[in-house]
mmCIF file of C-alpha atoms in Angstrom:
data_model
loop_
_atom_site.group_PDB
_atom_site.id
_atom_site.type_symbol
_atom_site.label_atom_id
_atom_site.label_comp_id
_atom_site.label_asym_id
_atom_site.label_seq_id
_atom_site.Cartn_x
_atom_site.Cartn_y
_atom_site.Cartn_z
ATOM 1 C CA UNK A 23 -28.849 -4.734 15.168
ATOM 2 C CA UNK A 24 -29.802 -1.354 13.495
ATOM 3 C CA UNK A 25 -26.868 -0.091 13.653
ATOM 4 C CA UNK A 26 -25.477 -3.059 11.941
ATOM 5 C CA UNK A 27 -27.902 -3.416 9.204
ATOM 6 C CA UNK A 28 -27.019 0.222 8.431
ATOM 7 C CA UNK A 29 -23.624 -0.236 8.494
ATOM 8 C CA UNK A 30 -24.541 -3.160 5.630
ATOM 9 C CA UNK A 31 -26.449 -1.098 3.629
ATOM 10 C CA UNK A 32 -23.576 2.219 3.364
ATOM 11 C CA UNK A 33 -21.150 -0.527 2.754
ATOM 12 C CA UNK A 34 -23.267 -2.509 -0.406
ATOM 13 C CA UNK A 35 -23.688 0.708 -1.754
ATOM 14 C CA UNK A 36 -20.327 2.001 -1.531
ATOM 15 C CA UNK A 37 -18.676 -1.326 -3.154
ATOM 16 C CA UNK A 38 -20.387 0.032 -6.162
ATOM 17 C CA UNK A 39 -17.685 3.396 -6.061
ATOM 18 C CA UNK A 40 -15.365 0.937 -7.656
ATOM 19 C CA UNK A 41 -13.337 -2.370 -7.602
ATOM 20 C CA UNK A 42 -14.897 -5.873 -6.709
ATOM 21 C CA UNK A 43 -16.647 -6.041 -3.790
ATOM 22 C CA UNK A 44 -2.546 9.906 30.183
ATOM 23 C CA UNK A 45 -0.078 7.911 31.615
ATOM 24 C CA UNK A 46 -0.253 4.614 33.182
ATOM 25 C CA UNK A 47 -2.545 4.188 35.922
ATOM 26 C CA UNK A 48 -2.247 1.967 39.048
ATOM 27 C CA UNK A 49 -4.073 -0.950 37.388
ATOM 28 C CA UNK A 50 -2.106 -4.045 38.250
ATOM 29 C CA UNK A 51 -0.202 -5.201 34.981
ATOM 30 C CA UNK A 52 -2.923 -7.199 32.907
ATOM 31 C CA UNK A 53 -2.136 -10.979 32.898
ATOM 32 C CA UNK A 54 -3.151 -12.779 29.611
ATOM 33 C CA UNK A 55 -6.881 -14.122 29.312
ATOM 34 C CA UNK A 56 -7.626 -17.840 29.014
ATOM 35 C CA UNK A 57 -8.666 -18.602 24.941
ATOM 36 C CA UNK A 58 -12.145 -18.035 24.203
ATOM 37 C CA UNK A 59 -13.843 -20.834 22.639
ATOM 38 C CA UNK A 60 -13.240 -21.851 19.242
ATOM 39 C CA UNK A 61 -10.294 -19.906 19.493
ATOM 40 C CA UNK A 62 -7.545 -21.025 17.285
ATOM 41 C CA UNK A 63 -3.990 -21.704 19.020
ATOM 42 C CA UNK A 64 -1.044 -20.069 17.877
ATOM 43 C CA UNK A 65 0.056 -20.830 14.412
ATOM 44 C CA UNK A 66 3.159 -23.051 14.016
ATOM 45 C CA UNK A 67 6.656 -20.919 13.100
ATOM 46 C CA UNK A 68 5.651 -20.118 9.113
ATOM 47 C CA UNK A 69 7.359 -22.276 6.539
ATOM 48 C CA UNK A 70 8.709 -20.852 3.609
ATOM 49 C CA UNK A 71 6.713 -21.837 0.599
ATOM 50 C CA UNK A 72 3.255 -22.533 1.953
ATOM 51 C CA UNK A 73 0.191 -19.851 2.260
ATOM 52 C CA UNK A 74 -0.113 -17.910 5.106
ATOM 53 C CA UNK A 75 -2.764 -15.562 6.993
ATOM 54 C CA UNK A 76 -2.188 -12.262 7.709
ATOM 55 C CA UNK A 77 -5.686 -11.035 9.256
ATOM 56 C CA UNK A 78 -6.654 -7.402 11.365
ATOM 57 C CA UNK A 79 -7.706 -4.343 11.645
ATOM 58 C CA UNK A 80 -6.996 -0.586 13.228
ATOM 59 C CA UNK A 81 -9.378 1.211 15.519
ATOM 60 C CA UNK A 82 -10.660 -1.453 17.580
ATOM 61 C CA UNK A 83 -11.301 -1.565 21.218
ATOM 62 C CA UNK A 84 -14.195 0.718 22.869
ATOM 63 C CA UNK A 85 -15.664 -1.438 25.407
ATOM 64 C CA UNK A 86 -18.368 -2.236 23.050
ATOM 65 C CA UNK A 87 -20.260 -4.965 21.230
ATOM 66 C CA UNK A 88 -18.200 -3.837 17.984
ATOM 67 C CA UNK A 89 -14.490 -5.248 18.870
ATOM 68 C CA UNK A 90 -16.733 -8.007 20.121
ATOM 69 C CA UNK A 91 -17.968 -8.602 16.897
ATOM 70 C CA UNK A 92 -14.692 -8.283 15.033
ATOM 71 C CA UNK A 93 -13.141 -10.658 17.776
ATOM 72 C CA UNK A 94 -15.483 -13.090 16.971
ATOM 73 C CA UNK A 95 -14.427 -13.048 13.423
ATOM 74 C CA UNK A 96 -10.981 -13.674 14.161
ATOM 75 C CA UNK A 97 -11.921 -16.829 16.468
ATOM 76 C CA UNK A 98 -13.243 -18.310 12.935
ATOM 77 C CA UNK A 99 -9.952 -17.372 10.796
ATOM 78 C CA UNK A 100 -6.795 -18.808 11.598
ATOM 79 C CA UNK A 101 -2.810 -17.465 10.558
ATOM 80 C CA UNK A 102 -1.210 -14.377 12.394
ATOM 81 C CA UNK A 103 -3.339 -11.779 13.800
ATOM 82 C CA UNK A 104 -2.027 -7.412 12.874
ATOM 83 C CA UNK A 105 -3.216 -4.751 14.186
ATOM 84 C CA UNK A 106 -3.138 -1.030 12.977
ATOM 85 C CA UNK A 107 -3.032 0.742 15.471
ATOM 86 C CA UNK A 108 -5.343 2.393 18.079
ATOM 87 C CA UNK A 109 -6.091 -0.575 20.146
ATOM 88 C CA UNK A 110 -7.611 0.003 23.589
ATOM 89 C CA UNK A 111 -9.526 3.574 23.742
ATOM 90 C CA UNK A 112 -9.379 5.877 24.399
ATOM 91 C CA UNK A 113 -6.204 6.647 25.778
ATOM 92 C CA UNK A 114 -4.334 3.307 25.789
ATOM 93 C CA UNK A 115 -3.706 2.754 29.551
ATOM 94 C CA UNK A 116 -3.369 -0.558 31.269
ATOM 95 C CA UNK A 117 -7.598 -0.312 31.882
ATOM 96 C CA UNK A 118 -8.473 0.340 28.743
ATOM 97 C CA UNK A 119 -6.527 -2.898 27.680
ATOM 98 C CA UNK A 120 -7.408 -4.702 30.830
ATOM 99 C CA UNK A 121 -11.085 -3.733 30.333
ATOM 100 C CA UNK A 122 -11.750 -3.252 26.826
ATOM 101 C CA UNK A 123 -8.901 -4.941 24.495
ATOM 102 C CA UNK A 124 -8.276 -8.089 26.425
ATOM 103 C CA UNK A 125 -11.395 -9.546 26.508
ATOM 104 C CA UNK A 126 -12.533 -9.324 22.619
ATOM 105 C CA UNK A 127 -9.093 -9.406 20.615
ATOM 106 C CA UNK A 128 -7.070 -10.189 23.388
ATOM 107 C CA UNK A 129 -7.605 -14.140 23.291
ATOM 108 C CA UNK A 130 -5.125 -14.048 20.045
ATOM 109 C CA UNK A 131 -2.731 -12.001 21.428
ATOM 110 C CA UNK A 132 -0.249 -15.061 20.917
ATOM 111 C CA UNK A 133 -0.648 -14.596 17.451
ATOM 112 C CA UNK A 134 -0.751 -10.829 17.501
ATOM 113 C CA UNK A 135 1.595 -8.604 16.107
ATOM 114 C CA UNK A 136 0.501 -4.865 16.479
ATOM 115 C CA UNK A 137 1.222 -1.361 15.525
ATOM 116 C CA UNK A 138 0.671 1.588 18.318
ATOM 117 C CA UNK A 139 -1.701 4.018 16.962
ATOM 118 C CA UNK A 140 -1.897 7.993 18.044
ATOM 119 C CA UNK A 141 -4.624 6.743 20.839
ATOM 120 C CA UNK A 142 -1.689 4.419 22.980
ATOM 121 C CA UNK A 143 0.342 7.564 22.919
ATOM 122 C CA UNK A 144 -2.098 9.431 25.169
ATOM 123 C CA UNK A 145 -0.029 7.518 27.574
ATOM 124 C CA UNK A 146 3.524 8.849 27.868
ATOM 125 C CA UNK A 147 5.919 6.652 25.509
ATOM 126 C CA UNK A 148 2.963 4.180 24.989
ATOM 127 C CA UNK A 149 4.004 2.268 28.006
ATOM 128 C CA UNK A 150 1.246 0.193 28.313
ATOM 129 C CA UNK A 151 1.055 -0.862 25.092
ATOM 130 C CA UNK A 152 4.614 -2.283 24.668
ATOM 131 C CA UNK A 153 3.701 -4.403 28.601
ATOM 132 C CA UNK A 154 0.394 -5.362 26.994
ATOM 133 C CA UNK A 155 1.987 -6.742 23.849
ATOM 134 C CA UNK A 156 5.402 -7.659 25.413
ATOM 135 C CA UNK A 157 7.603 -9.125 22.554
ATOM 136 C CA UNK A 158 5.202 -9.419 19.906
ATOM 137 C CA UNK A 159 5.533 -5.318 19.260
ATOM 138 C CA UNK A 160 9.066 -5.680 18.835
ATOM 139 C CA UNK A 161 11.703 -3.719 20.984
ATOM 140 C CA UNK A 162 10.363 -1.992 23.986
ATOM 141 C CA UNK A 163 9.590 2.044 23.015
ATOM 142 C CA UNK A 164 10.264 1.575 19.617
ATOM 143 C CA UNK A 165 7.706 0.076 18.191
ATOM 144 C CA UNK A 166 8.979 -1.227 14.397
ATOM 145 C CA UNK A 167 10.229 -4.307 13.855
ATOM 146 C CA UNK A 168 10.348 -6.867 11.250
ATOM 147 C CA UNK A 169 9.338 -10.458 10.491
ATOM 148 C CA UNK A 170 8.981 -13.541 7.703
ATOM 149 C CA UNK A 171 5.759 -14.704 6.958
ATOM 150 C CA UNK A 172 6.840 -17.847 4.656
ATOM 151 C CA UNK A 173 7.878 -16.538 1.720
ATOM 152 C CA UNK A 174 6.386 -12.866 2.376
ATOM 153 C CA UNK A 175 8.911 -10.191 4.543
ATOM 154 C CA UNK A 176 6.565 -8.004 6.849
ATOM 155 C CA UNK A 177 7.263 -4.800 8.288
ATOM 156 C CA UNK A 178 5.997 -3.151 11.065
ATOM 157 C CA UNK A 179 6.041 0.301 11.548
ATOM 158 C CA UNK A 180 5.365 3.166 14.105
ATOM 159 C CA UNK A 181 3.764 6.277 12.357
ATOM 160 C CA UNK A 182 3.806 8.100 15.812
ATOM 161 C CA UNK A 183 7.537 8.644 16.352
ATOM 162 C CA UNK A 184 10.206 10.705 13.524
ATOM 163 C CA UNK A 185 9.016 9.656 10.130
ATOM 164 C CA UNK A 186 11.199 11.470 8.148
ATOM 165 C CA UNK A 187 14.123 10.291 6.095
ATOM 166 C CA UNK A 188 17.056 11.430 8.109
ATOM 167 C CA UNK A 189 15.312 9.879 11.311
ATOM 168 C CA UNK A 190 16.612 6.716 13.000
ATOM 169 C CA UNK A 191 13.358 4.305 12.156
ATOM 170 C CA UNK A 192 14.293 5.111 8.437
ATOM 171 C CA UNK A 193 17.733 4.044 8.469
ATOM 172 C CA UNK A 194 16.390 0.956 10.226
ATOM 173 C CA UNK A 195 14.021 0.150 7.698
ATOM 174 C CA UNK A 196 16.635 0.596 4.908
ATOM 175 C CA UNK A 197 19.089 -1.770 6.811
ATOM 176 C CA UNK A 198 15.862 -4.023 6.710
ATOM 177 C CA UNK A 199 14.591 -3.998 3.431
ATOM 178 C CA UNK A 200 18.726 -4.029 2.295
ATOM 179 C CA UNK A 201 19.170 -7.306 4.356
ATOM 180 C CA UNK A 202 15.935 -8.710 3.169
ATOM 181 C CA UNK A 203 16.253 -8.383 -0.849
ATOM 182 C CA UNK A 204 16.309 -11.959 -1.467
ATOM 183 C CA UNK A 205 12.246 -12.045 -0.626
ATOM 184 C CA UNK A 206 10.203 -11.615 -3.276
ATOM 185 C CA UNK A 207 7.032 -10.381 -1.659
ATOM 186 C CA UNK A 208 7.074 -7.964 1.291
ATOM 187 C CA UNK A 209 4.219 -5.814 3.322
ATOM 188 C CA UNK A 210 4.388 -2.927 5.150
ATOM 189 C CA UNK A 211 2.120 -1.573 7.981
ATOM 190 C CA UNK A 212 1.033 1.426 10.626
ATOM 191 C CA UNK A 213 -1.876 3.303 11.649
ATOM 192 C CA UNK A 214 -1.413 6.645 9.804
ATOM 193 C CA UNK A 215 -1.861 6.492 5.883
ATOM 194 C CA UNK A 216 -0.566 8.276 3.560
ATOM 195 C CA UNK A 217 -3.493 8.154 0.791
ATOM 196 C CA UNK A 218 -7.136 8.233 2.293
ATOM 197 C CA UNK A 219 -10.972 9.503 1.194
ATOM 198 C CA UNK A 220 -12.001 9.720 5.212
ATOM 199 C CA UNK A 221 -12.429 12.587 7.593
ATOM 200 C CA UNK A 222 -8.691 12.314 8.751
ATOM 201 C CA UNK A 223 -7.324 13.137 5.106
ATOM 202 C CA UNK A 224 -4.230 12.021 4.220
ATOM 203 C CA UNK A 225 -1.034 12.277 6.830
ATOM 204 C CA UNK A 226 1.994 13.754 3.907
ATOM 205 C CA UNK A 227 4.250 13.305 6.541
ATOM 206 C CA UNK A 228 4.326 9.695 5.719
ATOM 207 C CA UNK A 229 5.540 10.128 2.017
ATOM 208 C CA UNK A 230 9.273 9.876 2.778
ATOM 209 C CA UNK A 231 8.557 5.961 4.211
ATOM 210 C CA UNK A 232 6.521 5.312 1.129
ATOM 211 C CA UNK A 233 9.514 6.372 -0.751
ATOM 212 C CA UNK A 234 11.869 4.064 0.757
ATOM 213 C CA UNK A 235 9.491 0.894 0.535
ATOM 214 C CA UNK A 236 8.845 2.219 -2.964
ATOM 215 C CA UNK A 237 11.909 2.247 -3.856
ATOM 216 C CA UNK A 238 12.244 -1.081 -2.814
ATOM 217 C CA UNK A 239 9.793 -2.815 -4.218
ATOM 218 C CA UNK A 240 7.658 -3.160 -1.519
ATOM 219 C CA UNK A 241 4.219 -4.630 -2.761
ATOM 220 C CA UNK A 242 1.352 -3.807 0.467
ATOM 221 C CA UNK A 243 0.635 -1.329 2.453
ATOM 222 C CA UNK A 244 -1.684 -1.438 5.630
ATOM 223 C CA UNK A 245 -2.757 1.173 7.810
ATOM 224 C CA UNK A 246 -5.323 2.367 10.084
ATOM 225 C CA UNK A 247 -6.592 5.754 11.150
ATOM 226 C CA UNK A 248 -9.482 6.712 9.803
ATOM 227 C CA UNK A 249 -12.447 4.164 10.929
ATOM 228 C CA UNK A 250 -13.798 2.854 7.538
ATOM 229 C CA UNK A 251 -12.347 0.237 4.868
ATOM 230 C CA UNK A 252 -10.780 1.907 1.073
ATOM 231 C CA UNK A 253 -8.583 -0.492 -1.173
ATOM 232 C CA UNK A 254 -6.423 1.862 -3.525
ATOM 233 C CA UNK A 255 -4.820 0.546 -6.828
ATOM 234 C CA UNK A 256 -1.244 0.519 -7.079
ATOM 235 C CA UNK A 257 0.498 3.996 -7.229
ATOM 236 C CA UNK A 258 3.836 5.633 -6.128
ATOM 237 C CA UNK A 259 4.689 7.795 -3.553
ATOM 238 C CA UNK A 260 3.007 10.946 -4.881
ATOM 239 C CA UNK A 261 -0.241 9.082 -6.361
ATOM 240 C CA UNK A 262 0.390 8.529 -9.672
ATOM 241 C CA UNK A 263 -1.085 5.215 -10.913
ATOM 242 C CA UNK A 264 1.857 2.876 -11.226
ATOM 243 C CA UNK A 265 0.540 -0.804 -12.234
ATOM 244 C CA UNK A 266 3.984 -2.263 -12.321
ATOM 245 C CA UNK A 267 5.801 -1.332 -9.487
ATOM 246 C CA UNK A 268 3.187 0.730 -7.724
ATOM 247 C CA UNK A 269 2.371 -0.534 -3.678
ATOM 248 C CA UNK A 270 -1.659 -1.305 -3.131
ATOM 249 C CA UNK A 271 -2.758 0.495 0.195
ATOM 250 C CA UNK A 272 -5.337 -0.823 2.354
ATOM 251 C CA UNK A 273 -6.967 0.985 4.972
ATOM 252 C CA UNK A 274 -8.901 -0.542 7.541
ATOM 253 C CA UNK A 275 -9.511 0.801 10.235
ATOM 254 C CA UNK A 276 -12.759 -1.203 10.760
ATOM 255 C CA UNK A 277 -11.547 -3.219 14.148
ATOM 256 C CA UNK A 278 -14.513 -1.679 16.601
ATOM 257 C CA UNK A 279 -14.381 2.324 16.623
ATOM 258 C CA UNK A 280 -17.066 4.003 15.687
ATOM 259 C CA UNK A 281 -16.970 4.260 11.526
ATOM 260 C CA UNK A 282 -16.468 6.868 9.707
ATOM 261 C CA UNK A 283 -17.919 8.341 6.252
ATOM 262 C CA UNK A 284 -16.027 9.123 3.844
ATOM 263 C CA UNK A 285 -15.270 12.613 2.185
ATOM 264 C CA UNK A 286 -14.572 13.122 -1.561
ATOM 265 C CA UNK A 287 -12.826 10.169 -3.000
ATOM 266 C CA UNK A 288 -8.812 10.612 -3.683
ATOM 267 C CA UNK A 289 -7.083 9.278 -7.051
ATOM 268 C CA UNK A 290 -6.762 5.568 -7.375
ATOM 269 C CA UNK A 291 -9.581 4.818 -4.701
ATOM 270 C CA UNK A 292 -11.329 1.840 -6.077
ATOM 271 C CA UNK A 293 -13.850 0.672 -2.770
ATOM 272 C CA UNK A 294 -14.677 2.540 0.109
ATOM 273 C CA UNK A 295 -16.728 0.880 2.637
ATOM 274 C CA UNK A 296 -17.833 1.784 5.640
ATOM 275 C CA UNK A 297 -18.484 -1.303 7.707
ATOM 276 C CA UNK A 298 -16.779 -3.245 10.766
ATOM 277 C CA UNK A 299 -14.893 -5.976 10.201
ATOM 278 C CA UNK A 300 -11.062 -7.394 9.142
ATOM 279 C CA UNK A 301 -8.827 -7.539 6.053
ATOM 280 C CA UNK A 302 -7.837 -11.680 5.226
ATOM 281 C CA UNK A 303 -4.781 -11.423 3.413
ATOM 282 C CA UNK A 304 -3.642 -14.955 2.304
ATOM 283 C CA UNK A 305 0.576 -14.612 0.971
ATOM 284 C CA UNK A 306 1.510 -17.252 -1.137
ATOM 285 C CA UNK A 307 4.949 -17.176 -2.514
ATOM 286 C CA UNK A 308 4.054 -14.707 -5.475
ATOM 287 C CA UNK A 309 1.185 -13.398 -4.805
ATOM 288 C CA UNK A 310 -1.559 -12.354 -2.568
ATOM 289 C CA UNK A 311 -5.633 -12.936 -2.074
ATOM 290 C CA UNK A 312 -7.259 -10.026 -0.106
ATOM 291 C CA UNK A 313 -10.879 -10.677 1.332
ATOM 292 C CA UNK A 314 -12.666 -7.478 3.585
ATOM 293 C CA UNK A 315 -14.454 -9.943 6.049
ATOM 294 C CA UNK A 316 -17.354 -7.675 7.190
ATOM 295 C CA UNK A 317 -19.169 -9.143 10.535
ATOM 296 C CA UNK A 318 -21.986 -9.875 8.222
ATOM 297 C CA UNK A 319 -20.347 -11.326 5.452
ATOM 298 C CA UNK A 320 -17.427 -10.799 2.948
ATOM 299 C CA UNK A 321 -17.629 -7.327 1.437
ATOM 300 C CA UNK A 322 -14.385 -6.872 -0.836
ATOM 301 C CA UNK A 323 -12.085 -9.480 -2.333
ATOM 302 C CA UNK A 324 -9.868 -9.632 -5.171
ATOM 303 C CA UNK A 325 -6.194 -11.260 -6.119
ATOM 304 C CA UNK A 326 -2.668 -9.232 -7.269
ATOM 305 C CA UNK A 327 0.817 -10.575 -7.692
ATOM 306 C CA UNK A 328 4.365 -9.641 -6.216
ATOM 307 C CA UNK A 329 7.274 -7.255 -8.224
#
């Protein structure tokens, strides 16, 4: 309870900074929990047109009352459930999803669609990670793939493998975003960002992706990594400010980890809160409503519109 009223108190104080506020074991292969209570079923296939919930959070599982708490958020919020990476600590083997990850956010793994994190690749090729998630996390070892939410055209991507133009993930997500242009709105998201104010610092290597979704048009950007909320303003690739066709990165890697504080803020930061809880992104069909949901109350919300 201390710990949490702390955590309250850094975050009030930092929504004033700006804005409105190993290898796999032999553990049996983990079968998938019964739904907690309260526990909303899996959402219908999305229909083009009408909102939808995109809700998560990085950093999350540590066999402790935190992912608990998150968890607990999610059984209140319904809509499709990302994650950002870093799921079961601390080195992402079939125990620490068996024992940590499947009983807090596993209960919406149905809804789940995840990102592998640096943590799940502790264990060679992330192997349990792609037989936790099965086909939710896309094809097996690769760990992008792609997906309508109505209207919206989300991306999923894996910061942990090549990165860099020439490699083989970027001339998928080219062929994506090509084969996709007809959709107005479309997020991206991974663990490793490439603008941050935490301990982590910013990961460069990532700036060739943000070109490409840039490029684009791409309109949200999620990722993980460092364990503490920031919302940045739209910019480009190399920071700049860039209201009209800049992407809005949100990091949150809030999900259960122990938080973070944050180091000297970078350019376009406008809140930086260090608090658990999940990002509740609602998409409508040109446009977007953010809300950080903090496990003791909302702590950041705002509004912004597609390219």
């Amino acid at each position: 309870m201390l710990k949490w009223a702390g955590a309250l108190i850094t975050a009030l104080a930092c929504i004033s900074c700006g804005g409105t506020a190993i290898g796999p074991t032999d553990v049996p292969p983990i079968a998938p929990g019964p739904p907690g209570p309260g526990v909303p079923p899996p959402p219908p296939p999305p229909v083009p047109g009408l909102p939808q919930v995109f809700v998560g959070a990085g950093d999350i599982a540590q066999c402790d009352n935190n992912s608990q708490a998150t968890a607990r958020l999610l059984d209140t919020i319904g809509g499709t459930v990302f994650t950002l990476g870093d799921n079961a600590y601390s080195q992402g083997t079939r125990e620490n999803f068996r024992a940590c990850y499947d009983p807090t956010w596993g209960r919406h793994k149905g809804r789940t669609r995840p990102t592998p994190g640096n943590h799940e690749y502790e264990s060679p090729g992330a192997f349990p990670y792609f037989e936790y998630f099965g086909a939710n996390a896309g094809p097996a070892g690769l760990g992008h793939y792609s997906f309508d939410l109505g209207s919206w055209h989300a991306i999923a991507l894996n910061s942990n493998i090549p990165v860099n133009s020439a490699s083989s993930q970027a001339a998928w997500l080219r062929t994506d975003l090509a084969s996709h242009r007809p959709s107005r709105c479309t997020i991206a998201y991974w663990h490793h960002p490439l603008f941050s104010s935490g301990p982590n610092g910013p990961s460069v290597n990532m700036r060739d992706f943000w070109r490409i979704l840039y490029e684009a048009g791409v309109d949200i950007v999620m990722n993980g990594h460092d364990h503490l909320y920031e919302r940045f303003a739209p910019q480009d690739p190399d920071g700049r400010p860039d209201p009209g066709r800049g992407i809005r990165q949100f990091t949150v890697g809030t999900g259960g980890a122990a938080l973070y504080q944050f180091a000297a803020p970078g350019p376009n930061s406008e809140v930086r809160i260090s608090a658990f809880g999940v990002l509740k992104l609602t998409l409508v069909s040109d446009g977007y409503d953010w809300e950080f949901v903090g496990v003791s109350g909302p702590l950041d919300s705002g509004a912004g519109t597609c390219h």
